[in-house]
Amino acid sequence: MLRFFRNWRHQRKLGKVKPGDGHTLKAYRFYHLLSRSLFHIKLNEEDGDLHTYMVNVNYFSEESKADLYYDGKHIATSKLPAAFPVPGGFIEVETTTYGLKRMHFISEEGNEQQLSPHPGSTEGLRMRFDQRFPKISKTIGILAVAILLTSILLGLPQLIALLTEIPIVQEHIGTFESPIILPGWFNTFLVVAGALAAFERALTLRNHWLIDMDTNLWDDFG
């Protein structure tokens, strides 16, 4: 059943891919840091040469989509989540509210390889920071996980209590009193800290169903 669901999801993603219009990829500028992600991978073609495939995601476009470029030329576009067929497999792209969830090449054998970020992008700068300061980078990653887990443990009971105050919910399941009641300023702090932690996780393309609860799961049915 699980395998069937995965195949169904994959086919839906492939079905959303549309041909590109051949325009040239725009250069990545410093002012694109918070609005655009750009990744690339070099793949062997039938002619034996390496060619560059690049995936561009604009976060503030009219619709959530990704664009695929072949040696700098636009060859395909797709609503997200996306799966672009390429030589030897496909490139899978998924996002969350805070950035990227997946940007991976999946080979026909099932092996995964993350695409390389543009060095001037937020993901590229984060990767360079990790390479230069691995211990500090690891600490930041652990701190992000701790913040998100704390936000879930402290915030979920309060959220459930708030939902049960809705008349229709209260009528069917009753009321729930949260054992945890925090002051407003601390809840605000948790929201801000959680958003920053989620952004940090997105920069490194780390995602876990429990820790990163915003996974845009409903995109599979869009």
PDB file of C-alpha atoms in Angstrom:
ATOM      1  CA  MET A   1       0.000   0.000   0.000  1.00  0.00           C
ATOM      2  CA  LEU A   2       2.803   2.390   0.933  1.00  0.00           C
ATOM      3  CA  ARG A   3       4.650   1.596  -2.291  1.00  0.00           C
ATOM      4  CA  PHE A   4       1.457   2.230  -4.286  1.00  0.00           C
ATOM      5  CA  PHE A   5       0.996   5.614  -2.575  1.00  0.00           C
ATOM      6  CA  ARG A   6       4.598   6.615  -3.317  1.00  0.00           C
ATOM      7  CA  ASN A   7       4.224   5.634  -6.979  1.00  0.00           C
ATOM      8  CA  TRP A   8       0.955   7.568  -7.174  1.00  0.00           C
ATOM      9  CA  ARG A   9       2.610  10.661  -5.705  1.00  0.00           C
ATOM     10  CA  HIS A  10       5.512  10.324  -8.133  1.00  0.00           C
ATOM     11  CA  GLN A  11       3.244  10.009 -11.164  1.00  0.00           C
ATOM     12  CA  ARG A  12       1.248  13.060 -10.071  1.00  0.00           C
ATOM     13  CA  LYS A  13       4.451  15.088  -9.854  1.00  0.00           C
ATOM     14  CA  LEU A  14       5.618  13.955 -13.283  1.00  0.00           C
ATOM     15  CA  GLY A  15       2.202  14.766 -14.722  1.00  0.00           C
ATOM     16  CA  LYS A  16       2.542  18.425 -13.699  1.00  0.00           C
ATOM     17  CA  VAL A  17       5.719  19.030 -15.729  1.00  0.00           C
ATOM     18  CA  LYS A  18       5.273  21.327 -18.738  1.00  0.00           C
ATOM     19  CA  PRO A  19       7.756  22.225 -21.513  1.00  0.00           C
ATOM     20  CA  GLY A  20       9.897  25.326 -21.046  1.00  0.00           C
ATOM     21  CA  ASP A  21      10.061  28.328 -23.345  1.00  0.00           C
ATOM     22  CA  GLY A  22      13.833  28.352 -23.895  1.00  0.00           C
ATOM     23  CA  HIS A  23      14.611  31.626 -22.116  1.00  0.00           C
ATOM     24  CA  THR A  24      18.046  32.122 -20.545  1.00  0.00           C
ATOM     25  CA  LEU A  25      18.471  31.707 -16.791  1.00  0.00           C
ATOM     26  CA  LYS A  26      18.780  35.047 -15.006  1.00  0.00           C
ATOM     27  CA  ALA A  27      21.940  35.612 -12.996  1.00  0.00           C
ATOM     28  CA  TYR A  28      21.666  35.181  -9.232  1.00  0.00           C
ATOM     29  CA  ARG A  29      22.081  38.509  -7.391  1.00  0.00           C
ATOM     30  CA  PHE A  30      22.582  39.315  -3.704  1.00  0.00           C
ATOM     31  CA  TYR A  31      19.075  40.771  -3.486  1.00  0.00           C
ATOM     32  CA  HIS A  32      17.663  37.321  -4.346  1.00  0.00           C
ATOM     33  CA  LEU A  33      18.824  35.893  -0.994  1.00  0.00           C
ATOM     34  CA  LEU A  34      15.370  35.660   0.579  1.00  0.00           C
ATOM     35  CA  SER A  35      13.284  35.276  -2.562  1.00  0.00           C
ATOM     36  CA  ARG A  36      15.044  32.708  -4.720  1.00  0.00           C
ATOM     37  CA  SER A  37      16.819  29.348  -4.509  1.00  0.00           C
ATOM     38  CA  LEU A  38      19.086  28.040  -7.274  1.00  0.00           C
ATOM     39  CA  PHE A  39      20.662  24.571  -7.370  1.00  0.00           C
ATOM     40  CA  HIS A  40      22.585  22.625  -9.996  1.00  0.00           C
ATOM     41  CA  ILE A  41      23.891  19.170 -10.863  1.00  0.00           C
ATOM     42  CA  LYS A  42      26.064  17.858 -13.715  1.00  0.00           C
ATOM     43  CA  LEU A  43      24.792  14.702 -15.428  1.00  0.00           C
ATOM     44  CA  ASN A  44      26.214  12.468 -18.139  1.00  0.00           C
ATOM     45  CA  GLU A  45      24.324  12.523 -21.430  1.00  0.00           C
ATOM     46  CA  GLU A  46      24.185   9.864 -24.156  1.00  0.00           C
ATOM     47  CA  ASP A  47      26.934  11.743 -26.001  1.00  0.00           C
ATOM     48  CA  GLY A  48      29.242  11.091 -23.047  1.00  0.00           C
ATOM     49  CA  ASP A  49      29.528  14.759 -22.097  1.00  0.00           C
ATOM     50  CA  LEU A  50      28.567  16.361 -18.807  1.00  0.00           C
ATOM     51  CA  HIS A  51      25.733  18.876 -18.961  1.00  0.00           C
ATOM     52  CA  THR A  52      24.446  21.147 -16.219  1.00  0.00           C
ATOM     53  CA  TYR A  53      20.861  20.967 -14.992  1.00  0.00           C
ATOM     54  CA  MET A  54      19.746  23.863 -12.781  1.00  0.00           C
ATOM     55  CA  VAL A  55      16.556  24.203 -10.741  1.00  0.00           C
ATOM     56  CA  ASN A  56      15.277  27.674  -9.884  1.00  0.00           C
ATOM     57  CA  VAL A  57      12.571  28.374  -7.286  1.00  0.00           C
ATOM     58  CA  ASN A  58      11.095  31.869  -6.877  1.00  0.00           C
ATOM     59  CA  TYR A  59       9.248  32.058  -3.562  1.00  0.00           C
ATOM     60  CA  PHE A  60       7.240  35.187  -4.347  1.00  0.00           C
ATOM     61  CA  SER A  61       5.954  34.209  -7.787  1.00  0.00           C
ATOM     62  CA  GLU A  62       2.209  34.114  -8.467  1.00  0.00           C
ATOM     63  CA  GLU A  63       2.125  30.332  -8.124  1.00  0.00           C
ATOM     64  CA  SER A  64       4.360  27.884  -6.277  1.00  0.00           C
ATOM     65  CA  LYS A  65       6.527  26.387  -9.017  1.00  0.00           C
ATOM     66  CA  ALA A  66      10.028  25.330 -10.004  1.00  0.00           C
ATOM     67  CA  ASP A  67      11.853  25.809 -13.312  1.00  0.00           C
ATOM     68  CA  LEU A  68      14.408  23.459 -14.865  1.00  0.00           C
ATOM     69  CA  TYR A  69      17.295  24.730 -17.015  1.00  0.00           C
ATOM     70  CA  TYR A  70      19.631  22.766 -19.273  1.00  0.00           C
ATOM     71  CA  ASP A  71      23.006  24.486 -19.736  1.00  0.00           C
ATOM     72  CA  GLY A  72      21.308  27.771 -18.883  1.00  0.00           C
ATOM     73  CA  LYS A  73      18.232  27.332 -21.115  1.00  0.00           C
ATOM     74  CA  HIS A  74      14.709  26.878 -19.760  1.00  0.00           C
ATOM     75  CA  ILE A  75      13.425  23.396 -20.666  1.00  0.00           C
ATOM     76  CA  ALA A  76      10.641  22.649 -18.156  1.00  0.00           C
ATOM     77  CA  THR A  77       8.412  24.078 -15.440  1.00  0.00           C
ATOM     78  CA  SER A  78       6.170  22.473 -12.832  1.00  0.00           C
ATOM     79  CA  LYS A  79       3.966  23.322  -9.898  1.00  0.00           C
ATOM     80  CA  LEU A  80       5.378  22.168  -6.582  1.00  0.00           C
ATOM     81  CA  PRO A  81       6.035  19.544  -5.408  1.00  0.00           C
ATOM     82  CA  ALA A  82       7.782  18.600  -8.650  1.00  0.00           C
ATOM     83  CA  ALA A  83       9.659  15.713 -10.261  1.00  0.00           C
ATOM     84  CA  PHE A  84      11.631  16.574 -13.422  1.00  0.00           C
ATOM     85  CA  PRO A  85      12.725  13.661 -15.659  1.00  0.00           C
ATOM     86  CA  VAL A  86      16.453  13.899 -16.435  1.00  0.00           C
ATOM     87  CA  PRO A  87      19.036  11.442 -17.810  1.00  0.00           C
ATOM     88  CA  GLY A  88      19.426   8.537 -15.382  1.00  0.00           C
ATOM     89  CA  GLY A  89      16.510   9.444 -13.132  1.00  0.00           C
ATOM     90  CA  PHE A  90      14.628  12.530 -11.994  1.00  0.00           C
ATOM     91  CA  ILE A  91      15.062  15.656  -9.881  1.00  0.00           C
ATOM     92  CA  GLU A  92      12.620  15.981  -6.989  1.00  0.00           C
ATOM     93  CA  VAL A  93      11.745  19.431  -5.603  1.00  0.00           C
ATOM     94  CA  GLU A  94       9.589  20.149  -2.549  1.00  0.00           C
ATOM     95  CA  THR A  95       9.174  23.226  -0.350  1.00  0.00           C
ATOM     96  CA  THR A  96       7.679  24.245   2.982  1.00  0.00           C
ATOM     97  CA  THR A  97       6.598  27.661   4.240  1.00  0.00           C
ATOM     98  CA  TYR A  98      10.170  28.339   5.343  1.00  0.00           C
ATOM     99  CA  GLY A  99      12.098  27.239   2.263  1.00  0.00           C
ATOM    100  CA  LEU A 100      13.192  23.990   0.666  1.00  0.00           C
ATOM    101  CA  LYS A 101      12.363  20.510   1.853  1.00  0.00           C
ATOM    102  CA  ARG A 102      13.929  18.525  -0.992  1.00  0.00           C
ATOM    103  CA  MET A 103      16.196  19.281  -3.952  1.00  0.00           C
ATOM    104  CA  HIS A 104      17.513  15.851  -4.867  1.00  0.00           C
ATOM    105  CA  PHE A 105      18.486  13.808  -7.899  1.00  0.00           C
ATOM    106  CA  ILE A 106      16.998  10.309  -7.640  1.00  0.00           C
ATOM    107  CA  SER A 107      18.734   7.783  -9.882  1.00  0.00           C
ATOM    108  CA  GLU A 108      16.952   4.910 -11.622  1.00  0.00           C
ATOM    109  CA  GLU A 109      18.543   2.623  -9.007  1.00  0.00           C
ATOM    110  CA  GLY A 110      16.963   4.668  -6.210  1.00  0.00           C
ATOM    111  CA  ASN A 111      20.120   6.437  -5.016  1.00  0.00           C
ATOM    112  CA  GLU A 112      19.730  10.044  -3.851  1.00  0.00           C
ATOM    113  CA  GLN A 113      22.085  12.994  -4.326  1.00  0.00           C
ATOM    114  CA  GLN A 114      21.371  16.519  -3.156  1.00  0.00           C
ATOM    115  CA  LEU A 115      21.935  19.169  -5.806  1.00  0.00           C
ATOM    116  CA  SER A 116      24.580  21.819  -5.117  1.00  0.00           C
ATOM    117  CA  PRO A 117      23.343  25.305  -4.176  1.00  0.00           C
ATOM    118  CA  HIS A 118      24.496  28.474  -5.913  1.00  0.00           C
ATOM    119  CA  PRO A 119      27.441  29.731  -3.780  1.00  0.00           C
ATOM    120  CA  GLY A 120      25.837  33.172  -3.358  1.00  0.00           C
ATOM    121  CA  SER A 121      22.419  31.872  -2.275  1.00  0.00           C
ATOM    122  CA  THR A 122      21.319  31.528   1.345  1.00  0.00           C
ATOM    123  CA  GLU A 123      21.682  27.742   1.067  1.00  0.00           C
ATOM    124  CA  GLY A 124      25.127  28.155  -0.494  1.00  0.00           C
ATOM    125  CA  LEU A 125      26.282  30.569   2.200  1.00  0.00           C
ATOM    126  CA  ARG A 126      24.980  28.209   4.892  1.00  0.00           C
ATOM    127  CA  MET A 127      26.891  25.322   3.307  1.00  0.00           C
ATOM    128  CA  ARG A 128      30.107  27.350   3.230  1.00  0.00           C
ATOM    129  CA  PHE A 129      29.595  28.268   6.877  1.00  0.00           C
ATOM    130  CA  ASP A 130      29.199  24.568   7.698  1.00  0.00           C
ATOM    131  CA  GLN A 131      32.416  23.713   5.844  1.00  0.00           C
ATOM    132  CA  ARG A 132      34.381  26.487   7.541  1.00  0.00           C
ATOM    133  CA  PHE A 133      32.948  26.178  11.060  1.00  0.00           C
ATOM    134  CA  PRO A 134      31.655  22.583  11.366  1.00  0.00           C
ATOM    135  CA  LYS A 135      31.419  22.542  15.183  1.00  0.00           C
ATOM    136  CA  ILE A 136      29.486  25.814  15.387  1.00  0.00           C
ATOM    137  CA  SER A 137      27.292  24.680  12.500  1.00  0.00           C
ATOM    138  CA  LYS A 138      26.479  21.410  14.280  1.00  0.00           C
ATOM    139  CA  THR A 139      25.611  23.298  17.461  1.00  0.00           C
ATOM    140  CA  ILE A 140      23.254  25.586  15.548  1.00  0.00           C
ATOM    141  CA  GLY A 141      21.562  22.531  14.017  1.00  0.00           C
ATOM    142  CA  ILE A 142      21.074  20.878  17.411  1.00  0.00           C
ATOM    143  CA  LEU A 143      19.733  24.130  18.863  1.00  0.00           C
ATOM    144  CA  ALA A 144      17.206  24.415  16.011  1.00  0.00           C
ATOM    145  CA  VAL A 145      15.901  20.911  16.738  1.00  0.00           C
ATOM    146  CA  ALA A 146      15.661  21.680  20.468  1.00  0.00           C
ATOM    147  CA  ILE A 147      13.704  24.879  19.810  1.00  0.00           C
ATOM    148  CA  LEU A 148      11.231  23.153  17.479  1.00  0.00           C
ATOM    149  CA  LEU A 149      10.657  20.256  19.887  1.00  0.00           C
ATOM    150  CA  THR A 150      10.137  22.692  22.761  1.00  0.00           C
ATOM    151  CA  SER A 151       7.667  24.698  20.674  1.00  0.00           C
ATOM    152  CA  ILE A 152       5.689  21.535  19.928  1.00  0.00           C
ATOM    153  CA  LEU A 153       5.647  20.320  23.541  1.00  0.00           C
ATOM    154  CA  LEU A 154       4.625  23.693  24.972  1.00  0.00           C
ATOM    155  CA  GLY A 155       2.452  24.984  22.169  1.00  0.00           C
ATOM    156  CA  LEU A 156       0.433  21.916  21.135  1.00  0.00           C
ATOM    157  CA  PRO A 157      -1.617  21.602  24.368  1.00  0.00           C
ATOM    158  CA  GLN A 158      -2.484  25.298  24.201  1.00  0.00           C
ATOM    159  CA  LEU A 159      -3.483  24.986  20.551  1.00  0.00           C
ATOM    160  CA  ILE A 160      -5.743  22.001  21.270  1.00  0.00           C
ATOM    161  CA  ALA A 161      -7.384  23.918  24.142  1.00  0.00           C
ATOM    162  CA  LEU A 162      -7.964  26.878  21.820  1.00  0.00           C
ATOM    163  CA  LEU A 163      -9.525  24.665  19.135  1.00  0.00           C
ATOM    164  CA  THR A 164     -11.929  23.063  21.601  1.00  0.00           C
ATOM    165  CA  GLU A 165     -13.325  26.512  22.339  1.00  0.00           C
ATOM    166  CA  ILE A 166     -14.869  26.512  18.860  1.00  0.00           C
ATOM    167  CA  PRO A 167     -18.557  25.618  19.345  1.00  0.00           C
ATOM    168  CA  ILE A 168     -18.762  22.904  16.654  1.00  0.00           C
ATOM    169  CA  VAL A 169     -15.574  21.232  17.932  1.00  0.00           C
ATOM    170  CA  GLN A 170     -16.730  21.530  21.524  1.00  0.00           C
ATOM    171  CA  GLU A 171     -20.051  19.905  20.603  1.00  0.00           C
ATOM    172  CA  HIS A 172     -18.403  16.784  19.173  1.00  0.00           C
ATOM    173  CA  ILE A 173     -15.352  16.183  21.378  1.00  0.00           C
ATOM    174  CA  GLY A 174     -15.915  18.410  24.407  1.00  0.00           C
ATOM    175  CA  THR A 175     -13.454  20.828  25.916  1.00  0.00           C
ATOM    176  CA  PHE A 176      -9.810  20.458  26.798  1.00  0.00           C
ATOM    177  CA  GLU A 177      -7.952  22.437  29.427  1.00  0.00           C
ATOM    178  CA  SER A 178      -4.272  22.819  28.710  1.00  0.00           C
ATOM    179  CA  PRO A 179      -2.005  21.861  31.602  1.00  0.00           C
ATOM    180  CA  ILE A 180       0.406  24.458  30.229  1.00  0.00           C
ATOM    181  CA  ILE A 181      -0.543  28.134  30.228  1.00  0.00           C
ATOM    182  CA  LEU A 182       2.232  30.491  29.164  1.00  0.00           C
ATOM    183  CA  PRO A 183       2.278  34.293  29.151  1.00  0.00           C
ATOM    184  CA  GLY A 184       1.674  35.971  25.805  1.00  0.00           C
ATOM    185  CA  TRP A 185       5.208  37.305  25.489  1.00  0.00           C
ATOM    186  CA  PHE A 186       6.670  33.817  25.894  1.00  0.00           C
ATOM    187  CA  ASN A 187       4.320  32.343  23.292  1.00  0.00           C
ATOM    188  CA  THR A 188       5.389  35.125  20.918  1.00  0.00           C
ATOM    189  CA  PHE A 189       9.019  34.288  21.635  1.00  0.00           C
ATOM    190  CA  LEU A 190       8.350  30.611  20.848  1.00  0.00           C
ATOM    191  CA  VAL A 191       6.710  31.521  17.528  1.00  0.00           C
ATOM    192  CA  VAL A 192       9.615  33.754  16.463  1.00  0.00           C
ATOM    193  CA  ALA A 193      12.277  31.297  17.656  1.00  0.00           C
ATOM    194  CA  GLY A 194      10.435  28.429  15.980  1.00  0.00           C
ATOM    195  CA  ALA A 195      10.254  30.297  12.674  1.00  0.00           C
ATOM    196  CA  LEU A 196      14.002  31.009  12.777  1.00  0.00           C
ATOM    197  CA  ALA A 197      14.733  27.375  13.664  1.00  0.00           C
ATOM    198  CA  ALA A 198      12.526  26.170  10.797  1.00  0.00           C
ATOM    199  CA  PHE A 199      14.315  28.554   8.415  1.00  0.00           C
ATOM    200  CA  GLU A 200      17.672  27.176   9.561  1.00  0.00           C
ATOM    201  CA  ARG A 201      16.442  23.642   8.903  1.00  0.00           C
ATOM    202  CA  ALA A 202      15.216  24.635   5.436  1.00  0.00           C
ATOM    203  CA  LEU A 203      18.612  26.148   4.544  1.00  0.00           C
ATOM    204  CA  THR A 204      20.231  22.753   5.127  1.00  0.00           C
ATOM    205  CA  LEU A 205      17.310  20.840   3.543  1.00  0.00           C
ATOM    206  CA  ARG A 206      16.695  18.916   6.743  1.00  0.00           C
ATOM    207  CA  ASN A 207      13.151  17.734   7.322  1.00  0.00           C
ATOM    208  CA  HIS A 208      11.486  15.302   9.720  1.00  0.00           C
ATOM    209  CA  TRP A 209       7.756  14.559   9.873  1.00  0.00           C
ATOM    210  CA  LEU A 210       7.613  15.279  13.628  1.00  0.00           C
ATOM    211  CA  ILE A 211      10.148  18.073  14.113  1.00  0.00           C
ATOM    212  CA  ASP A 212       9.222  19.974  10.964  1.00  0.00           C
ATOM    213  CA  MET A 213       5.456  19.756  11.167  1.00  0.00           C
ATOM    214  CA  ASP A 214       4.880  22.156   8.247  1.00  0.00           C
ATOM    215  CA  THR A 215       5.696  19.853   5.324  1.00  0.00           C
ATOM    216  CA  ASN A 216       3.060  21.048   2.814  1.00  0.00           C
ATOM    217  CA  LEU A 217       1.582  17.550   2.913  1.00  0.00           C
ATOM    218  CA  TRP A 218      -1.580  18.679   1.125  1.00  0.00           C
ATOM    219  CA  ASP A 219       0.411  19.586  -1.981  1.00  0.00           C
ATOM    220  CA  ASP A 220       0.174  15.935  -3.003  1.00  0.00           C
ATOM    221  CA  PHE A 221      -3.564  16.385  -3.448  1.00  0.00           C
ATOM    222  CA  GLY A 222      -3.413  19.783  -5.145  1.00  0.00           C
TER     223      GLY A 222
END
